[in-house]
PDB file of C-alpha atoms in Angstrom:
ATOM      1  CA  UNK Q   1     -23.720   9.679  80.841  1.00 49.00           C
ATOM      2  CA  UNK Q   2     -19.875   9.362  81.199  1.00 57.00           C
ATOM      3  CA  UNK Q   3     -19.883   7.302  77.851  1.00 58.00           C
ATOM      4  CA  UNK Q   4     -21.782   9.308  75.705  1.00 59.00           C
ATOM      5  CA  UNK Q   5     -19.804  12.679  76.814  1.00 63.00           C
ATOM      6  CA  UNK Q   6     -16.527  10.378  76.202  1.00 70.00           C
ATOM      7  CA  UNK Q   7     -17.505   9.696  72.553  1.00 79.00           C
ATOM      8  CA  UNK Q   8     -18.253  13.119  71.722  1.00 80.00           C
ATOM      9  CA  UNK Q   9     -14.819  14.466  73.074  1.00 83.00           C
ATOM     10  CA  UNK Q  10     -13.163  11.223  71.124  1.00 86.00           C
ATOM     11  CA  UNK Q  11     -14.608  12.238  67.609  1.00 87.00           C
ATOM     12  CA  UNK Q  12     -13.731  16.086  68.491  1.00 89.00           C
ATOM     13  CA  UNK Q  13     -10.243  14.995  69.486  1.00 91.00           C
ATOM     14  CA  UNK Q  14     -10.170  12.756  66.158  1.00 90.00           C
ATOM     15  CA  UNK Q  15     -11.242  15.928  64.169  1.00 92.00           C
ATOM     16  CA  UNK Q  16      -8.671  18.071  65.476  1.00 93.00           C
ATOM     17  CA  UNK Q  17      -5.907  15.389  64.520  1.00 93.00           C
ATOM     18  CA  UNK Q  18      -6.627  14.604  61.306  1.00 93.00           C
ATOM     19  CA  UNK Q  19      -7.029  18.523  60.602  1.00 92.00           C
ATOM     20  CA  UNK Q  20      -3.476  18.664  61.847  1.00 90.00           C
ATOM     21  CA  UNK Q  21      -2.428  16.067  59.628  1.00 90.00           C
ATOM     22  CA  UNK Q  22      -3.809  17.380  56.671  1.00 90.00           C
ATOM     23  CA  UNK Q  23      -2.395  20.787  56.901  1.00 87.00           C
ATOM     24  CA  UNK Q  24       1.113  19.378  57.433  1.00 85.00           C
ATOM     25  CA  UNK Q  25       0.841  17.253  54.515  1.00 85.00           C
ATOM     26  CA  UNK Q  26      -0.552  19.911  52.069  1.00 82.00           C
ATOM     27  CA  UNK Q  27       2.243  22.287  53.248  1.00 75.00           C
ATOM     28  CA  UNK Q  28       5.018  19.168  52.596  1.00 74.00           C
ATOM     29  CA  UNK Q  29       3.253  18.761  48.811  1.00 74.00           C
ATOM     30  CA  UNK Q  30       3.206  22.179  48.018  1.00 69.00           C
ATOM     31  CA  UNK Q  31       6.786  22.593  46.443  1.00 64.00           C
ATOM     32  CA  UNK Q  32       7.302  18.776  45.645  1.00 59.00           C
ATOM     33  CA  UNK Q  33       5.457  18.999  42.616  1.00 58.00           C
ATOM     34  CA  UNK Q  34       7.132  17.509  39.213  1.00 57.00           C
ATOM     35  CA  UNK Q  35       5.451  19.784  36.921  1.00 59.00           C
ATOM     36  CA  UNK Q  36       6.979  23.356  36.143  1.00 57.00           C
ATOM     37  CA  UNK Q  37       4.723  25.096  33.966  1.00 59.00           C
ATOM     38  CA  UNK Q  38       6.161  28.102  34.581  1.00 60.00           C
ATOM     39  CA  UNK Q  39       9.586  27.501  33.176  1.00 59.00           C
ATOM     40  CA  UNK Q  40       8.336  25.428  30.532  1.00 55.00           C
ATOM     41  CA  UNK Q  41       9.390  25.220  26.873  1.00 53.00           C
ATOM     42  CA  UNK Q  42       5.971  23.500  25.352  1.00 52.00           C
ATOM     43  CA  UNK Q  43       3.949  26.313  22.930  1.00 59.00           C
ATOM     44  CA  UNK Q  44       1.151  27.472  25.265  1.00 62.00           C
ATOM     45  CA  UNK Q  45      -1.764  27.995  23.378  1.00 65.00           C
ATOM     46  CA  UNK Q  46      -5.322  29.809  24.780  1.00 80.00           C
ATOM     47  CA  UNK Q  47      -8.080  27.478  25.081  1.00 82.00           C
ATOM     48  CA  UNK Q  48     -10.216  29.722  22.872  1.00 84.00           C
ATOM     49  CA  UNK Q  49      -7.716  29.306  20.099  1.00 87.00           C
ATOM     50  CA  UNK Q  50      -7.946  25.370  20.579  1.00 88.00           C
ATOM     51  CA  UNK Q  51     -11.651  25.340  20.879  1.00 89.00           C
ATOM     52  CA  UNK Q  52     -11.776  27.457  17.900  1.00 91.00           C
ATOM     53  CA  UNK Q  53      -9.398  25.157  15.856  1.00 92.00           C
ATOM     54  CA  UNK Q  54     -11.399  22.052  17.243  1.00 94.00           C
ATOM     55  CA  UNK Q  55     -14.880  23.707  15.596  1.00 95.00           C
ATOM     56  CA  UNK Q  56     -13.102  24.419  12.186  1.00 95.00           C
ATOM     57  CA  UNK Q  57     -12.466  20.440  11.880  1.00 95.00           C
ATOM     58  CA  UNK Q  58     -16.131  19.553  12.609  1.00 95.00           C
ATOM     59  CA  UNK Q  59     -17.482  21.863  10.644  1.00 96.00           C
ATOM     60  CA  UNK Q  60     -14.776  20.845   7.141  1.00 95.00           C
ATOM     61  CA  UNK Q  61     -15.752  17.397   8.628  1.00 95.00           C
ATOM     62  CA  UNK Q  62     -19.360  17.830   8.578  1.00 95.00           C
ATOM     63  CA  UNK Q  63     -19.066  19.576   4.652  1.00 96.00           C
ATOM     64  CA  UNK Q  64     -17.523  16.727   3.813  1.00 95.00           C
ATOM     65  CA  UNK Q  65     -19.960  14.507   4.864  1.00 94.00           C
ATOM     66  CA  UNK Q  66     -22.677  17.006   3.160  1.00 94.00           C
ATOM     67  CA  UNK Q  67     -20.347  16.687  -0.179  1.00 94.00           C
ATOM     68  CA  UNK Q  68     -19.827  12.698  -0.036  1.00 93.00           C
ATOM     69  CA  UNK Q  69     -24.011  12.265   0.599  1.00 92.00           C
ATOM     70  CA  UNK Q  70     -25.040  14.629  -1.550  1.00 92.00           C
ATOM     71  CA  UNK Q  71     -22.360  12.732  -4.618  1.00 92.00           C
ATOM     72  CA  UNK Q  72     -23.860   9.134  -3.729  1.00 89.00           C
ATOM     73  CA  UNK Q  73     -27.518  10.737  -4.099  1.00 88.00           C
ATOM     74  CA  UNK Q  74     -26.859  11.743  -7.259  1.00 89.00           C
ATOM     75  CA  UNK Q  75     -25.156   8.250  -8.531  1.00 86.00           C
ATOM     76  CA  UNK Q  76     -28.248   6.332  -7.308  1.00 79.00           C
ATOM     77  CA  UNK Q  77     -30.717   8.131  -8.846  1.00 72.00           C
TER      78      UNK Q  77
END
């Protein structure tokens, strides 16, 4: 009975450790990032804008395609 109690205290004893652990490492990461968005000088540009300019390219791509199949349609027959 002693051994069984004993394990159970062990892994709660374990879990409260490695909690403590974990919250003093995320507190020493916090600021000791290398990235500084914030400050930075590269354009920012919206995500809908990208995904918008993204869509225009398949869709000239895909025309083209159209265009180029439809040409070699007409030379074979």
């Amino acid at each position: 009975m002693k051994h069984k109690a004993f394990g159970a205290i062990d892994l709660l004893i374990g879990l409260v450790v490695m909690s403590f652990i974990f919250l003093m490492s995320v507190k020493a990461f916090k600021g000791a990032s290398s990235i500084n968005i914030k400050n930075s000088t590269i354009e920012q540009q919206s995500v809908q804008d990208h995904v918008d300019e993204t869509v225009d390219e398949i869709e000239h791509m895909r025309q083209e395609t159209i265009n180029y199949n439809k040409q070699l349609m007409q030379e074979n027959y």
